[in-house]
CSV table of C-alpha atoms in Angstrom, one decimal:
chain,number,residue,atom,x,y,z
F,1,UNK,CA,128.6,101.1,134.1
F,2,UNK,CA,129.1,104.4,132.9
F,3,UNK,CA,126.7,105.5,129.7
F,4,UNK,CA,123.9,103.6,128.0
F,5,UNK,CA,124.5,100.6,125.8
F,6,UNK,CA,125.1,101.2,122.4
F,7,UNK,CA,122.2,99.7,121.5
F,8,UNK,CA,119.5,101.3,123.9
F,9,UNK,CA,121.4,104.9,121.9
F,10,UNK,CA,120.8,103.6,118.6
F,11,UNK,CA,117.3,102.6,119.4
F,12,UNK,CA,116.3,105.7,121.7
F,13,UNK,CA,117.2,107.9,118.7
F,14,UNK,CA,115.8,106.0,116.0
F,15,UNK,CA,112.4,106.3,117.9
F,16,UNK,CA,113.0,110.4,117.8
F,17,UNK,CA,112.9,110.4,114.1
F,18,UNK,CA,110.9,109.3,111.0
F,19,UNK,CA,111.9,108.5,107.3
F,20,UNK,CA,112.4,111.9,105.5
F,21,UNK,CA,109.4,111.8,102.6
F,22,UNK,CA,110.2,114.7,100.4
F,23,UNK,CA,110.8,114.3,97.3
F,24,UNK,CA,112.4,116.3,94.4
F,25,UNK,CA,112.5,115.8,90.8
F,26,UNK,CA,116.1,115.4,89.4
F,27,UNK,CA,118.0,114.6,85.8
F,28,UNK,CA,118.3,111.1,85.7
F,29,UNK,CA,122.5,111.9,85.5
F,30,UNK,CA,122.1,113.1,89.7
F,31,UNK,CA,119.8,110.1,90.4
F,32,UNK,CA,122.6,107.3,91.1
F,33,UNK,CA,122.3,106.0,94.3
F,34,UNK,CA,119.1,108.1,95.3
F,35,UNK,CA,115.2,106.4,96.3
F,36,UNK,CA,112.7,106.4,93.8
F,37,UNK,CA,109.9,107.7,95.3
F,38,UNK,CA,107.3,105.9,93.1
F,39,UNK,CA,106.7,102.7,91.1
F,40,UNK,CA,107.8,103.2,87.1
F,41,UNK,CA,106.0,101.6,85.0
F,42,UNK,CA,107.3,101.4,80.9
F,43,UNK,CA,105.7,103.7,78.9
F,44,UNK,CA,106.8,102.0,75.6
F,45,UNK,CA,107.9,98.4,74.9
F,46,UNK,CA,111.4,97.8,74.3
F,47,UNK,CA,112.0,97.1,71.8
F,48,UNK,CA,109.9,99.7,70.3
F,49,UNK,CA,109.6,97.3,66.9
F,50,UNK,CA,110.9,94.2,65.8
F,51,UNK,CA,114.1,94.4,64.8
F,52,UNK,CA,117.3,92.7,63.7
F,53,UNK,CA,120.1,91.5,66.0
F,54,UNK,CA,122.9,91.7,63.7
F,55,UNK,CA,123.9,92.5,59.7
F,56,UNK,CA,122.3,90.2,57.0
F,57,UNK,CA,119.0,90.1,55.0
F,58,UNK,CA,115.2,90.2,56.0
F,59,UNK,CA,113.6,87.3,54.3
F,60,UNK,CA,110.3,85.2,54.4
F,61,UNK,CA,111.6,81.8,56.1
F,62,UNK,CA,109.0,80.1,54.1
F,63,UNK,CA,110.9,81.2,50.7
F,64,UNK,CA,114.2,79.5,51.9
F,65,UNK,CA,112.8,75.7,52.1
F,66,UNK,CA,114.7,73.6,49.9
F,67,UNK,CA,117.6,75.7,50.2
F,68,UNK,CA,121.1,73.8,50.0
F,69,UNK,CA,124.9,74.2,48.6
F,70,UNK,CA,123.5,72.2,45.9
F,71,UNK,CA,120.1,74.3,45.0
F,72,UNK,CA,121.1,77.6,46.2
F,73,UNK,CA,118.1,80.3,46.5
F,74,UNK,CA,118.2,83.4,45.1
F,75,UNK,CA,116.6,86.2,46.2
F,76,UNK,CA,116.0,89.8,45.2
F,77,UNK,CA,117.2,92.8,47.3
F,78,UNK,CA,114.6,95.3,46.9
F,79,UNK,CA,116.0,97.8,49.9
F,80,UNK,CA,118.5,98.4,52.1
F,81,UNK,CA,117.9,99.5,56.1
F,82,UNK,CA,120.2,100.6,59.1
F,83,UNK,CA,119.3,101.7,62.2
F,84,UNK,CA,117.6,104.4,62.5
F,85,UNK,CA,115.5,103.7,59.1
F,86,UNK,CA,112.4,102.1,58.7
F,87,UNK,CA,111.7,100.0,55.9
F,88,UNK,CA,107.8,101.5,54.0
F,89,UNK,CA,108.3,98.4,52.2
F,90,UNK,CA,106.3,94.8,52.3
F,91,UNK,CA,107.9,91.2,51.5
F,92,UNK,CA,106.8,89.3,48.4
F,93,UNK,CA,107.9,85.6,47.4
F,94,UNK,CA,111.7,85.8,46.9
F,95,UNK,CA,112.0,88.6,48.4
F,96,UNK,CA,114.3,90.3,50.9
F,97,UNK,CA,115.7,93.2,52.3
F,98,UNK,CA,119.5,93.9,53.2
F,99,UNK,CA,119.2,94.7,56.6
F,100,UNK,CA,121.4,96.1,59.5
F,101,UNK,CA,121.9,95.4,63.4
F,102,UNK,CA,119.1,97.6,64.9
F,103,UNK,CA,117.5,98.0,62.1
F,104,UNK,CA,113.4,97.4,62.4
F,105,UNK,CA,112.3,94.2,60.5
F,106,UNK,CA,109.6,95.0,57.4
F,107,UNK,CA,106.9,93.6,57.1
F,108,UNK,CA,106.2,90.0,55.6
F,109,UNK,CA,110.1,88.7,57.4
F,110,UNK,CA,110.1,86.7,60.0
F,111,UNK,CA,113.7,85.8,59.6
F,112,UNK,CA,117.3,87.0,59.3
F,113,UNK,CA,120.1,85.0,57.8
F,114,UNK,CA,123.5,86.4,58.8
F,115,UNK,CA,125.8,88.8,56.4
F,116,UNK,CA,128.4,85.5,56.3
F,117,UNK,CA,126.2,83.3,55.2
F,118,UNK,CA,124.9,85.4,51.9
F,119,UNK,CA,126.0,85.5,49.0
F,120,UNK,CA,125.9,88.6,47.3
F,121,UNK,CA,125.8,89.4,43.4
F,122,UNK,CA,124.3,92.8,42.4
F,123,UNK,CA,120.9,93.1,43.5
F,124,UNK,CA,120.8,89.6,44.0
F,125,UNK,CA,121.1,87.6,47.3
F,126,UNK,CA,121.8,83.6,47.1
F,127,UNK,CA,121.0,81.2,50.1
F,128,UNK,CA,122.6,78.0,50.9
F,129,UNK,CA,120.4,76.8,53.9
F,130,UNK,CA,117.1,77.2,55.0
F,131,UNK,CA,115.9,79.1,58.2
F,132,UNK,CA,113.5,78.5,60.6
F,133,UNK,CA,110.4,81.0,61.6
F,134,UNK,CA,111.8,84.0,63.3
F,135,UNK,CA,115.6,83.0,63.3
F,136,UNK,CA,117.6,86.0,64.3
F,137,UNK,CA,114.6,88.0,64.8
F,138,UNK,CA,113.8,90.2,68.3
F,139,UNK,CA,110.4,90.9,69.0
F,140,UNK,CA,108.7,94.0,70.2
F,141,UNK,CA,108.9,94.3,73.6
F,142,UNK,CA,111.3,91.5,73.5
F,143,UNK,CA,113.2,93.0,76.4
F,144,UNK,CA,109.9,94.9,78.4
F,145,UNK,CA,106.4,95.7,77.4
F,146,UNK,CA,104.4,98.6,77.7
F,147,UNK,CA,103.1,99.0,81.3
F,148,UNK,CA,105.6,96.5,82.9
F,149,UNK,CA,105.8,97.4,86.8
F,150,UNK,CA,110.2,98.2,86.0
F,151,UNK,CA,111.3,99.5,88.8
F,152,UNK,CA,109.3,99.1,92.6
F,153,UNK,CA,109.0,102.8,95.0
F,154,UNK,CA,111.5,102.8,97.3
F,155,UNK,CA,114.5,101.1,95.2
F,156,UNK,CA,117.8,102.6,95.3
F,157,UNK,CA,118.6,103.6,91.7
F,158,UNK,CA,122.0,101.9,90.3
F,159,UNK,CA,123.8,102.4,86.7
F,160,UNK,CA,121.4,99.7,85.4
F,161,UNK,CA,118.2,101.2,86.8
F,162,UNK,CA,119.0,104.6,85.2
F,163,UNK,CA,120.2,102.8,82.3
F,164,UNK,CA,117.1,101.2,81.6
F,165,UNK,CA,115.7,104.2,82.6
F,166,UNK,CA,117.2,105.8,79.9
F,167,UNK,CA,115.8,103.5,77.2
F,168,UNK,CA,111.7,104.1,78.3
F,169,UNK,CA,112.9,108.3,77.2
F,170,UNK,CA,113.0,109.2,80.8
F,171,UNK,CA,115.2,112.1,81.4
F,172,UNK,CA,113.5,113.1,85.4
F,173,UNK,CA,112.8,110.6,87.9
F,174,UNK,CA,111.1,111.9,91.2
F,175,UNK,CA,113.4,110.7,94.2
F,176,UNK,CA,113.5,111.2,97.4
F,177,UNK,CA,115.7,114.3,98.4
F,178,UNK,CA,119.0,114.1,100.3
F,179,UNK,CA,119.5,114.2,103.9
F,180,UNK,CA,120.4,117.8,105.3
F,181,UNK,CA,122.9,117.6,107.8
F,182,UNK,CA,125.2,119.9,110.1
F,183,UNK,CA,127.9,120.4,111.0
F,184,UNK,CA,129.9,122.3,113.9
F,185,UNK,CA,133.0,122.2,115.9
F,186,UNK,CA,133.5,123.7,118.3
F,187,UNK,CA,137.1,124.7,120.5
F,188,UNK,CA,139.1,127.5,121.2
F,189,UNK,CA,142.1,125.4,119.7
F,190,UNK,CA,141.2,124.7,116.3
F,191,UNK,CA,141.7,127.3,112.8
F,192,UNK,CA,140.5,126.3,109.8
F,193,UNK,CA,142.8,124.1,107.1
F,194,UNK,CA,144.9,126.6,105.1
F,195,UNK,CA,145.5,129.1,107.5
F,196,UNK,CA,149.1,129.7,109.3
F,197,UNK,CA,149.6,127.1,112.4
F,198,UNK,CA,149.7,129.5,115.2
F,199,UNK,CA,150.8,128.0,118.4
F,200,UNK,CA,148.6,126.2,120.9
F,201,UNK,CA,146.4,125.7,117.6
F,202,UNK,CA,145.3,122.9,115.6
F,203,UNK,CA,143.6,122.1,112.2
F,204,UNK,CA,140.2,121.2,112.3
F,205,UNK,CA,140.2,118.1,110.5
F,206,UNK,CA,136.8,116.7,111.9
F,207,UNK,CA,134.4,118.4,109.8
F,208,UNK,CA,136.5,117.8,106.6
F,209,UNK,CA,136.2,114.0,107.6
F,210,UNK,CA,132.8,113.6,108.8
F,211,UNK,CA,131.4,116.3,105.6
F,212,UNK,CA,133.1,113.8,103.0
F,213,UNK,CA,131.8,110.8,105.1
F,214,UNK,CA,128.0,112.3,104.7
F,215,UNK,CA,128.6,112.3,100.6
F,216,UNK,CA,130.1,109.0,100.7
F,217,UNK,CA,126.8,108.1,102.2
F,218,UNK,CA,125.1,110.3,99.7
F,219,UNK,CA,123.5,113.1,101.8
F,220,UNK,CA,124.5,116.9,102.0
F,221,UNK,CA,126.7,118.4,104.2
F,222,UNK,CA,126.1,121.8,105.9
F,223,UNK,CA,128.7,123.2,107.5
F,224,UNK,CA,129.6,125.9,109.8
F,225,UNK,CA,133.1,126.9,110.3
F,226,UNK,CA,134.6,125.8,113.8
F,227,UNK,CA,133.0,127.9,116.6
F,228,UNK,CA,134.9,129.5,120.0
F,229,UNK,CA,134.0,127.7,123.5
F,230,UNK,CA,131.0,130.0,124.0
F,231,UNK,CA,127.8,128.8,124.8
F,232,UNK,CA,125.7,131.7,124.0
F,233,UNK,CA,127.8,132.1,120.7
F,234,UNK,CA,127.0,128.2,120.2
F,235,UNK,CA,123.5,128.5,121.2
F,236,UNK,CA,122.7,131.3,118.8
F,237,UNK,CA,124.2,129.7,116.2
F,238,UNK,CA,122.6,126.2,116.0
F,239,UNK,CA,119.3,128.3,116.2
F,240,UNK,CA,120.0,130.1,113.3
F,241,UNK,CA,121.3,126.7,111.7
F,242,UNK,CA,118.6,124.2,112.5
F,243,UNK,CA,115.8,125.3,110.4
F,244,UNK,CA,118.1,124.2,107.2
F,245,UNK,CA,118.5,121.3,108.8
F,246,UNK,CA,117.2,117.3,108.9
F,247,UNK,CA,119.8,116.9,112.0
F,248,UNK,CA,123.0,118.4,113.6
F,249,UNK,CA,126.2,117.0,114.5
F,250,UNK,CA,129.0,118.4,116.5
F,251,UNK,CA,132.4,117.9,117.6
F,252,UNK,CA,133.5,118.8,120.8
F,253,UNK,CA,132.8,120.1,124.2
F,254,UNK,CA,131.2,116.9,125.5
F,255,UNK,CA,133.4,116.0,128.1
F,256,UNK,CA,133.9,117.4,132.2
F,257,UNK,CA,136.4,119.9,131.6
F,258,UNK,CA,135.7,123.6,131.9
F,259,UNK,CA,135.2,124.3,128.2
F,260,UNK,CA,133.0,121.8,127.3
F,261,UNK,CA,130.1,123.8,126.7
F,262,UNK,CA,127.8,121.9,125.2
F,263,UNK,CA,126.1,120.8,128.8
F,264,UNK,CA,125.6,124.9,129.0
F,265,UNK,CA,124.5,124.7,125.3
F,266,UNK,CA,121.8,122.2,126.1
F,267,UNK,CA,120.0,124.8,129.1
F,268,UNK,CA,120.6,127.8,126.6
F,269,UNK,CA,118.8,126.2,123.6
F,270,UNK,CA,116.0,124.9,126.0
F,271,UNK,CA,116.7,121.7,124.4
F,272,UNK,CA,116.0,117.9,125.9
F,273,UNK,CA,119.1,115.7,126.6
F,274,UNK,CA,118.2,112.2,126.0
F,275,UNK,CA,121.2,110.7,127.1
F,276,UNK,CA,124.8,111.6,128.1
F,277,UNK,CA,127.8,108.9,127.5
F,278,UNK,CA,127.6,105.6,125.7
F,279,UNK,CA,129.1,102.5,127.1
F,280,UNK,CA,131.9,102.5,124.8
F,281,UNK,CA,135.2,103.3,123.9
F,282,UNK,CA,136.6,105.7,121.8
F,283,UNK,CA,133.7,108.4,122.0
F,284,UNK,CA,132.2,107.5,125.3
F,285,UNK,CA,130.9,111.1,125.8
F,286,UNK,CA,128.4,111.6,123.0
F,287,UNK,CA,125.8,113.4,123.8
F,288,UNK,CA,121.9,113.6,122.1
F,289,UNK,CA,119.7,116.6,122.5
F,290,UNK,CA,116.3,117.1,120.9
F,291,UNK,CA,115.3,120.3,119.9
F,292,UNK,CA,111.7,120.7,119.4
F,293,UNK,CA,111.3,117.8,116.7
F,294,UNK,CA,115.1,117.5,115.5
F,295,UNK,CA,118.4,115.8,116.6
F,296,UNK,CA,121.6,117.2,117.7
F,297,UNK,CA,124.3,114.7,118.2
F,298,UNK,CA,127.5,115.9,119.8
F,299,UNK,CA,130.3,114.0,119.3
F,300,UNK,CA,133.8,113.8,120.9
F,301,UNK,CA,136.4,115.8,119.5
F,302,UNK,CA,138.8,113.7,119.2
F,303,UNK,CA,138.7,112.6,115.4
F,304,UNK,CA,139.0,108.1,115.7
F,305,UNK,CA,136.4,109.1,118.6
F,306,UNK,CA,134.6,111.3,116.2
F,307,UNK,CA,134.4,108.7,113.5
F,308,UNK,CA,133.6,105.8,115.9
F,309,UNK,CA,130.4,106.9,117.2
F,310,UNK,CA,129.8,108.5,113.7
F,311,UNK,CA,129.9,105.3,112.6
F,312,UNK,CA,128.1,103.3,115.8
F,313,UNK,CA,124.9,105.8,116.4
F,314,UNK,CA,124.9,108.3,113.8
F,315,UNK,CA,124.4,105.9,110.8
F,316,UNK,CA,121.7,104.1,111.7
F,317,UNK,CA,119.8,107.2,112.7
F,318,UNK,CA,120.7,108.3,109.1
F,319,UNK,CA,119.9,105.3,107.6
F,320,UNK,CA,116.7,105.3,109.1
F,321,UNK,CA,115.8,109.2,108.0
F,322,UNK,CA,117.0,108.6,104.9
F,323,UNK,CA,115.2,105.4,103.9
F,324,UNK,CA,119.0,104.0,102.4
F,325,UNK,CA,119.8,100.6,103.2
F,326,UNK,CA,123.3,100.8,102.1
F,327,UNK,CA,123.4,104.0,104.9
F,328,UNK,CA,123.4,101.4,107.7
F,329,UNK,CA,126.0,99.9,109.3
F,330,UNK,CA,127.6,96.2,107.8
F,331,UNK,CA,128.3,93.7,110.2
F,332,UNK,CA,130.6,90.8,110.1
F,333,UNK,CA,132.9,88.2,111.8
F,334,UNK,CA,136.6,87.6,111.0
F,335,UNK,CA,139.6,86.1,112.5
F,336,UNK,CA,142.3,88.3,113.8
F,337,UNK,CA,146.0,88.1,112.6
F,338,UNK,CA,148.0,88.8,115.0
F,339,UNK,CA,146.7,89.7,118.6
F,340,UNK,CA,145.5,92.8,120.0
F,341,UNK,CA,147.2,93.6,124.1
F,342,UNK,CA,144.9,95.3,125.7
F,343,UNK,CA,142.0,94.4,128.3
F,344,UNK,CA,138.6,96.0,127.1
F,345,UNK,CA,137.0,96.9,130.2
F,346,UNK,CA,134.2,99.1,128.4
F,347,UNK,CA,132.7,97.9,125.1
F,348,UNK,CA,136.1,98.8,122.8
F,349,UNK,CA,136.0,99.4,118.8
F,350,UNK,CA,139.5,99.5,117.2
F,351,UNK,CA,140.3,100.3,113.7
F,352,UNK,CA,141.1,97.1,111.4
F,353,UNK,CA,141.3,96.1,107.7
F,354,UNK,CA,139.1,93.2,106.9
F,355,UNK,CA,140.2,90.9,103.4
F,356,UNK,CA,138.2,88.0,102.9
F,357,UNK,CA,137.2,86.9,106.7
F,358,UNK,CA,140.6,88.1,107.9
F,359,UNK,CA,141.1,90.8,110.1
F,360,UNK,CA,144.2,92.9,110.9
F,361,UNK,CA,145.0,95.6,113.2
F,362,UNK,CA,147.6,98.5,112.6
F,363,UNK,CA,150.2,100.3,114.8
F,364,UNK,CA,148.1,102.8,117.2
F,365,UNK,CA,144.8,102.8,118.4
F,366,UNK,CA,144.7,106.4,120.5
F,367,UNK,CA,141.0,108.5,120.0
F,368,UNK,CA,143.4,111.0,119.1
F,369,UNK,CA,145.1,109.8,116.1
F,370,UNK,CA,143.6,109.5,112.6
F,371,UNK,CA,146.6,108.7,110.3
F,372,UNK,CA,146.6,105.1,111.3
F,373,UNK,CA,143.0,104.4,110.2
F,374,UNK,CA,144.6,105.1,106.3
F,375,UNK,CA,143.8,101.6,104.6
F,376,UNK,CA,141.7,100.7,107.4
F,377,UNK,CA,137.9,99.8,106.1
F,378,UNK,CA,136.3,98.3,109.5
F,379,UNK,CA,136.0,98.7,113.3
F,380,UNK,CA,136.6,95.4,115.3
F,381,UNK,CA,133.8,95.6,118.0
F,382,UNK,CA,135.2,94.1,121.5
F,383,UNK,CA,132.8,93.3,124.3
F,384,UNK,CA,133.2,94.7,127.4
F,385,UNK,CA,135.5,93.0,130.1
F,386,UNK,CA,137.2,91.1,127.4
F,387,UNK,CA,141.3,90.2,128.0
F,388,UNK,CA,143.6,90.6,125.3
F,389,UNK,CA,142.3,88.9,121.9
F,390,UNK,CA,144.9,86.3,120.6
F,391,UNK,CA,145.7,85.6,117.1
F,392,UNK,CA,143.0,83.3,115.4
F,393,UNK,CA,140.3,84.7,117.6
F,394,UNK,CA,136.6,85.2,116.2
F,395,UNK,CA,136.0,88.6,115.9
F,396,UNK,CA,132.9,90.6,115.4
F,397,UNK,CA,133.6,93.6,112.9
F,398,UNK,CA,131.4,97.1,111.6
F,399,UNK,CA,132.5,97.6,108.0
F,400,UNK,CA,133.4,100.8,106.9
């Protein structure tokens, strides 16, 4: 067996690190998708007042007994309220007040008969039916009172938590602060996008994808442009880098070859290596450091590799730092359409599209290539020594 299991990596590292605590206060507009770091509890009830629910008069229900097409009711307006007034004025017998949705109820109603079913003459409003006790009538703190527990510590705020939010006056909400993460690549070969292809060259597309990966996932991205195979250059560099840091990941230089430096990096930096290679395939060279209390995860260069165990081991080390449930991985189970040709000695993950429990596979599978994972949204997880999968095979699948 060459490497750990994937599992004894996930769990090794996720013993290295704790759940980032810091918090910072933010406008409730940059708090989607963040942890609130503290039970809220309603300051006001919402409601604020009674009010109506829709366009009609305020009346004393008690005043419309009798009421029928035959004995109509009359009843004087004495005031008119929209939203956004408030009525100074008190009910008497016969009564009422032409009122509008939103508006706050005055005092002495405890009913609203609807705009259609009043008829109107001058000041005068006639009723044809009688209403019950607080018909068409919203209490205060209908929807929450004051001091409710709304919203538990930890939760990951959505549109309707800010929303609702939003109608207790809050404007700030103290969450926990975003994951600060690195990133470097390193190789002799690569030039940055934008710049002229020179030969022997090629763009370095692995930061691009695993920085917009990291804001998908809601954390920040740090990055450092792609660094020459030079250890001490490398060395000096992450030194300089880590103290901005929660955790660093690399690409590159993880293999045997001659310029894959990061082995050299690990001695230079005086850094731990906690494990070399993971029983897997693509990305079967990872490599984890630990560098006084923090992570460095070097990745494979290649970019599926790059993204596989981005996706296998870093998440779930993110997830747990960042104390976001949606950061971890998703697993599944499928059946494959169509059938996949290849004998998985080592623990394989492929790219795939899942749709509603089916899984399909596209044309190319090489570490190398990343175009073919466009539309893709899983990785189809393949136990080791497993012959080629046929078509309506159970399959076991990471969602993306």
């Amino acid at each position: 067996m060459i490497g750990i299991e994937l599992e004894q990596a996930v769990e090794l590292l996720s013993n290295k690190i704790n759940l980032i605590e810091d918090y910072e206060e933010v406008e409730l507009e940059q708090a989607l998708g963040r942890n609130l770091v503290e039970d809220f509890y309603a300051p006001i009830y919402q409601p604020p007042f009674n009010r109506s629910p829709l366009d009609g008069i305020a009346v004393r229900a008690q005043d419309t007994v009798g009421a029928n097409t035959d004995h109509p009711k009359t009843f004087k307006i004495i005031e008119t309220v929209f939203a956004g007034m408030a009525s100074q004025k008190r009910l008497g017998m016969g009564e009422a007040v032409r009122i509008m949705t939103g508006a706050p109820l005055p005092e002495g109603s405890d009913a609203v008969i609807r705009q259609e079913e009043v008829v109107f003459k001058g000041e005068e409003a006639m009723v044809q039916k009688s209403v019950s006790p607080y018909s068409n009538y919203c209490y205060k703190g209908e929807d929450i009172q004051k001091g409710q527990l709304l919203i538990e510590k930890c939760t990951t705020l959505t549109a309707i938590h800010l929303g609702v939010l939003a109608s207790m006056g809050c404007n700030k909400v103290r969450v926990r602060r975003q994951l600060r993460v690195g990133l470097m690549s390193t190789g002799d070969e690569l030039i940055k996008p934008g710049l002229p292809l020179e030969e022997g060259k090629i763009y370095n597309a692995n930061t691009t994808l695993l920085a917009a990966r990291l804001k998908e996932l809601g954390m920040i991205p740090l990055i450092l442009e792609a660094q020459q195979d030079d250890p001490d250059h490398v060395a000096r560099k992450i030194k300089e880098m880590m103290p901005q840091l929660d955790i660093l990941l690399t690409t590159g230089g993880v293999s045997v070859g001659q310029k894959d430096i990061m082995h050299e990096v690990i001695l230079k930096l005086q850094a731990t290596r906690l494990f070399w290679k993971v029983n897997m395939q693509p990305g079967t060279p990872i490599l984890a450091m630990e560098l006084g209390k923090q992570l460095i995860l070097s990745l494979s260069g290649n970019p599926f590799a790059a993204l596989a165990t981005f996706e296998c081991i870093a998440r779930p080390v993110l997830g747990k730092m960042s104390g976001q449930s949606y950061v971890y991985p998703v697993k599944a189970e499928g059946v494959l359409k169509g059938a996949f040709n290849k004998v998985s000695k080592k623990r394989r993950m492929i790219r795939g599209l899942y749709e509603e429990g089916d899984v399909t596979i596209p044309y190319e599978h090489a570490s190398g290539v990343l175009s073919s994972m466009i539309g893709c949204n899983c990785l189809i997880d393949i136990e080791a020594d497993t012959p080629n999968i046929l078509e309506g095979t159970n399959v076991k699948v990471i969602k993306l």
